[in-house]
Amino acid sequence: MPISGFPEWLPPQRMIEQYVLDRIRTTFELYGFAPLETRAVEPVDTLLSKGETSKEVYLLRRLQEDPDQKSDDNLGLHFDLTVPFARFVVENAGKLNFPFRRYQIQKVWRGERPQEGRYREFLQADIDVVDRDTLPFHYDTEMPLVIGDVFRGLPIPRATILVNNRKVCEGFYRGLGLADTDQVLRTVDKLDRIGPEKVADLLISTAGASRRQAEACLELASISAGDGSFADAVRKLGVDDPLLDEGLAELLQVVETAGRLAPGLVRAELKIARGLDYYTGTVYETQLQGYERYGSICSGGRYDNLAASGTERFPGVGISIGVSRMLGLLFGKNALAVSRKVPTCVLIALPDEEARPGCDAIAAALRGRGISTEVAPVPAKFGKQIRFAERRGIPYVWFPGEPDTVKDIRSGDQVEADAAVWEPPAEDARPRITQQ
RNA sequence: GUGGUCGUAGCUCAGCUGGUAGAGCACCGGGUUGUGGUCCCGGGGGUCGCGGGUUCAAGUCCCGUCGGUCACCCCA
């Protein structure tokens, strides 16, 4: 029986997932991010102090547990990869070289009510850079470029990375005279769901805003541009605040750098807020074209205060691809296809059981040259054996004989072949993943 | 965690106001005594998600539960 929120893919989907993970990993390493894996559990205190609501954390507990055990060493499954990473950095600061760039591709768990693209167990692929004391801003501009590179190499719809900066919002709200900037942010974040009228009402009733202040917040949130023009639009609103200026300069740098290096990838979108958690500056969200209503498939941001030990601080910036969400959505629309259901490229036909050692030798010769090969399970009629291959999408059937022949069962072409030298065309060597 | 909605064969679904289950595709076998895909013939498969209730009788009505999905919450 399936368990709600714990998806299990069939082999074709898993093959697509592994292909995607390979692309992600090689691209991350191309940018010099070092691999890291952290344990699945953290002390509950660590998880809860970083802004996650307790009801979403899964606890780790033995079946027979001493009820008197100390509550402060309770363990919970991590709900993202950034919090464990921050803990890891503080713990291993002496052994790491800063700035430290790492990637982490792991399962995370959240006790939510699942729906399409939302699971309780899912894969994230995360990159972060952390430094001691201060982290140069140019890393904030690098994150979307890495992700753009990953997505460009995948057979998926176009992705747009929406960027904002908390300093812009907070500075703007402060400059307007609003004190509870967090509450304003959280309310504005609901814009897409409840609409501008209700947001304005909420700002007035819960964040102490006047009608005019609420409208200014909405005007700010409505600004969106693929180039630096957003900055003028913000300034036109006539609000003045040093934090706002700082935020605008940062956001401008992200948008203009991306505009130069990856045109069309990044958009300033002043309404995105990223809930409440630990972000202090740049924030990212990513939309897949045609899947906008399912929300972000890749998010992150700048966190200056997440990792700290005593007087030492380790500011960081990171972004995380929601691999399971992205694939779940694409699978749901049948947007991805794989050319065969198994890795096998060649099926060796088996004339009779006496021929099996010879067939195994042919298979070994092909495998020795990197060609995925299996021998037919039983010496059925050749028609059946071809069908066996066809059902699985295996493109070639090899007939032992004098001489051996190999048949491309898609075209029907059958040619003489020598297991010591024959090669499939490059496009048939591995299953191909294509966009539908 | 709260609420809505759906759950019949591997898949897509039909089954009217309750009268003890069907189609197409898929799968297996044969026609085709060792080279598939077309065509023809035949076949296997369902505790109608699960449990309980109402009824002479429940796939069909009621309750619960599990699962999918949607909205809230939150977010990858």
mmCIF file with all atom_site columns, C-alpha atoms (C1' of nucleotides) in Angstrom, chain A residues 2 4-5 56 110 112-113 115-116 118-119 122 124 274 296-297 299 322 325 351 382 386 391 407 409 414, chain B residues 1-3 26-37 66-76:
data_model
loop_
_atom_site.group_PDB
_atom_site.id
_atom_site.type_symbol
_atom_site.label_atom_id
_atom_site.label_alt_id
_atom_site.label_comp_id
_atom_site.label_asym_id
_atom_site.label_entity_id
_atom_site.label_seq_id
_atom_site.pdbx_PDB_ins_code
_atom_site.Cartn_x
_atom_site.Cartn_y
_atom_site.Cartn_z
_atom_site.occupancy
_atom_site.B_iso_or_equiv
_atom_site.pdbx_formal_charge
_atom_site.auth_seq_id
_atom_site.auth_comp_id
_atom_site.auth_asym_id
_atom_site.auth_atom_id
_atom_site.pdbx_PDB_model_num
ATOM 1  C CA    . PRO A 1 2   ? 1.255   3.493   -0.750  1.00 0.00 ? 2   PRO A CA    1
ATOM 2  C CA    . SER A 1 4   ? 0.567   9.283   1.810   1.00 0.00 ? 4   SER A CA    1
ATOM 3  C CA    . GLY A 1 5   ? 3.305   11.697  0.808   1.00 0.00 ? 5   GLY A CA    1
ATOM 4  C CA    . GLU A 1 56  ? 6.182   19.689  10.498  1.00 0.00 ? 56  GLU A CA    1
ATOM 5  C CA    . ARG A 1 110 ? 8.151   17.438  6.310   1.00 0.00 ? 110 ARG A CA    1
ATOM 6  C CA    . GLU A 1 112 ? 2.602   18.215  5.721   1.00 0.00 ? 112 GLU A CA    1
ATOM 7  C CA    . ARG A 1 113 ? -0.577  17.233  3.994   1.00 0.00 ? 113 ARG A CA    1
ATOM 8  C CA    . GLN A 1 115 ? -0.801  17.056  -2.797  1.00 0.00 ? 115 GLN A CA    1
ATOM 9  C CA    . GLU A 1 116 ? 0.576   17.198  -6.303  1.00 0.00 ? 116 GLU A CA    1
ATOM 10 C CA    . ARG A 1 118 ? 4.153   18.257  -2.342  1.00 0.00 ? 118 ARG A CA    1
ATOM 11 C CA    . TYR A 1 119 ? 5.474   15.303  -0.467  1.00 0.00 ? 119 TYR A CA    1
ATOM 12 C CA    . PHE A 1 122 ? 11.447  14.398  -1.018  1.00 0.00 ? 122 PHE A CA    1
ATOM 13 C CA    . GLN A 1 124 ? 16.532  18.440  -2.555  1.00 0.00 ? 124 GLN A CA    1
ATOM 14 C CA    . ARG A 1 274 ? 9.834   33.575  1.143   1.00 0.00 ? 274 ARG A CA    1
ATOM 15 C CA    . SER A 1 296 ? 8.528   27.417  -6.733  1.00 0.00 ? 296 SER A CA    1
ATOM 16 C CA    . ILE A 1 297 ? 10.635  24.422  -7.700  1.00 0.00 ? 297 ILE A CA    1
ATOM 17 C CA    . SER A 1 299 ? 14.332  28.518  -3.849  1.00 0.00 ? 299 SER A CA    1
ATOM 18 C CA    . GLY A 1 322 ? 13.212  20.668  -5.273  1.00 0.00 ? 322 GLY A CA    1
ATOM 19 C CA    . ARG A 1 325 ? 8.614   18.413  -6.685  1.00 0.00 ? 325 ARG A CA    1
ATOM 20 C CA    . PRO A 1 351 ? 18.995  -20.555 -29.073 1.00 0.00 ? 351 PRO A CA    1
ATOM 21 C CA    . PHE A 1 382 ? 13.096  -16.051 -31.444 1.00 0.00 ? 382 PHE A CA    1
ATOM 22 C CA    . ILE A 1 386 ? 12.430  -10.216 -29.867 1.00 0.00 ? 386 ILE A CA    1
ATOM 23 C CA    . ARG A 1 391 ? 8.410   -4.704  -24.489 1.00 0.00 ? 391 ARG A CA    1
ATOM 24 C CA    . LYS A 1 407 ? 19.293  -6.744  -35.366 1.00 0.00 ? 407 LYS A CA    1
ATOM 25 C CA    . ILE A 1 409 ? 14.412  -4.239  -33.936 1.00 0.00 ? 409 ILE A CA    1
ATOM 26 C CA    . GLN A 1 414 ? 20.098  -7.111  -39.295 1.00 0.00 ? 414 GLN A CA    1
ATOM 27 C "C1'" . G   B 2 1   ? -3.348  19.640  11.467  1.00 0.00 ? 1   G   B "C1'" 1
ATOM 28 C "C1'" . U   B 2 2   ? -8.732  21.588  9.296   1.00 0.00 ? 2   U   B "C1'" 1
ATOM 29 C "C1'" . G   B 2 3   ? -12.294 21.198  5.325   1.00 0.00 ? 3   G   B "C1'" 1
ATOM 30 C "C1'" . A   B 2 26  ? -2.509  -4.040  -22.039 1.00 0.00 ? 26  A   B "C1'" 1
ATOM 31 C "C1'" . C   B 2 27  ? -1.061  -9.145  -20.758 1.00 0.00 ? 27  C   B "C1'" 1
ATOM 32 C "C1'" . C   B 2 28  ? -0.851  -14.718 -21.921 1.00 0.00 ? 28  C   B "C1'" 1
ATOM 33 C "C1'" . G   B 2 29  ? -1.771  -18.737 -25.590 1.00 0.00 ? 29  G   B "C1'" 1
ATOM 34 C "C1'" . G   B 2 30  ? -2.909  -20.365 -30.638 1.00 0.00 ? 30  G   B "C1'" 1
ATOM 35 C "C1'" . G   B 2 31  ? -3.201  -19.481 -36.082 1.00 0.00 ? 31  G   B "C1'" 1
ATOM 36 C "C1'" . U   B 2 32  ? 2.558   -18.911 -37.715 1.00 0.00 ? 32  U   B "C1'" 1
ATOM 37 C "C1'" . U   B 2 33  ? 7.329   -26.142 -35.481 1.00 0.00 ? 33  U   B "C1'" 1
ATOM 38 C "C1'" . G   B 2 34  ? 13.073  -20.736 -33.913 1.00 0.00 ? 34  G   B "C1'" 1
ATOM 39 C "C1'" . U   B 2 35  ? 13.150  -13.503 -36.319 1.00 0.00 ? 35  U   B "C1'" 1
ATOM 40 C "C1'" . G   B 2 36  ? 8.519   -9.566  -33.198 1.00 0.00 ? 36  G   B "C1'" 1
ATOM 41 C "C1'" . G   B 2 37  ? 5.284   -5.363  -34.534 1.00 0.00 ? 37  G   B "C1'" 1
ATOM 42 C "C1'" . C   B 2 66  ? -6.550  4.396   4.256   1.00 0.00 ? 66  C   B "C1'" 1
ATOM 43 C "C1'" . G   B 2 67  ? -5.006  6.456   -0.404  1.00 0.00 ? 67  G   B "C1'" 1
ATOM 44 C "C1'" . G   B 2 68  ? -5.261  10.266  -4.564  1.00 0.00 ? 68  G   B "C1'" 1
ATOM 45 C "C1'" . U   B 2 69  ? -6.497  15.295  -5.390  1.00 0.00 ? 69  U   B "C1'" 1
ATOM 46 C "C1'" . C   B 2 70  ? -7.978  20.410  -4.162  1.00 0.00 ? 70  C   B "C1'" 1
ATOM 47 C "C1'" . A   B 2 71  ? -8.389  24.645  -0.688  1.00 0.00 ? 71  A   B "C1'" 1
ATOM 48 C "C1'" . C   B 2 72  ? -6.376  26.418  4.033   1.00 0.00 ? 72  C   B "C1'" 1
ATOM 49 C "C1'" . C   B 2 73  ? -1.589  26.141  6.661   1.00 0.00 ? 73  C   B "C1'" 1
ATOM 50 C "C1'" . C   B 2 74  ? 3.221   25.966  5.007   1.00 0.00 ? 74  C   B "C1'" 1
ATOM 51 C "C1'" . C   B 2 75  ? 6.610   25.407  1.395   1.00 0.00 ? 75  C   B "C1'" 1
ATOM 52 C "C1'" . A   B 2 76  ? 10.847  22.137  -2.540  1.00 0.00 ? 76  A   B "C1'" 1
#
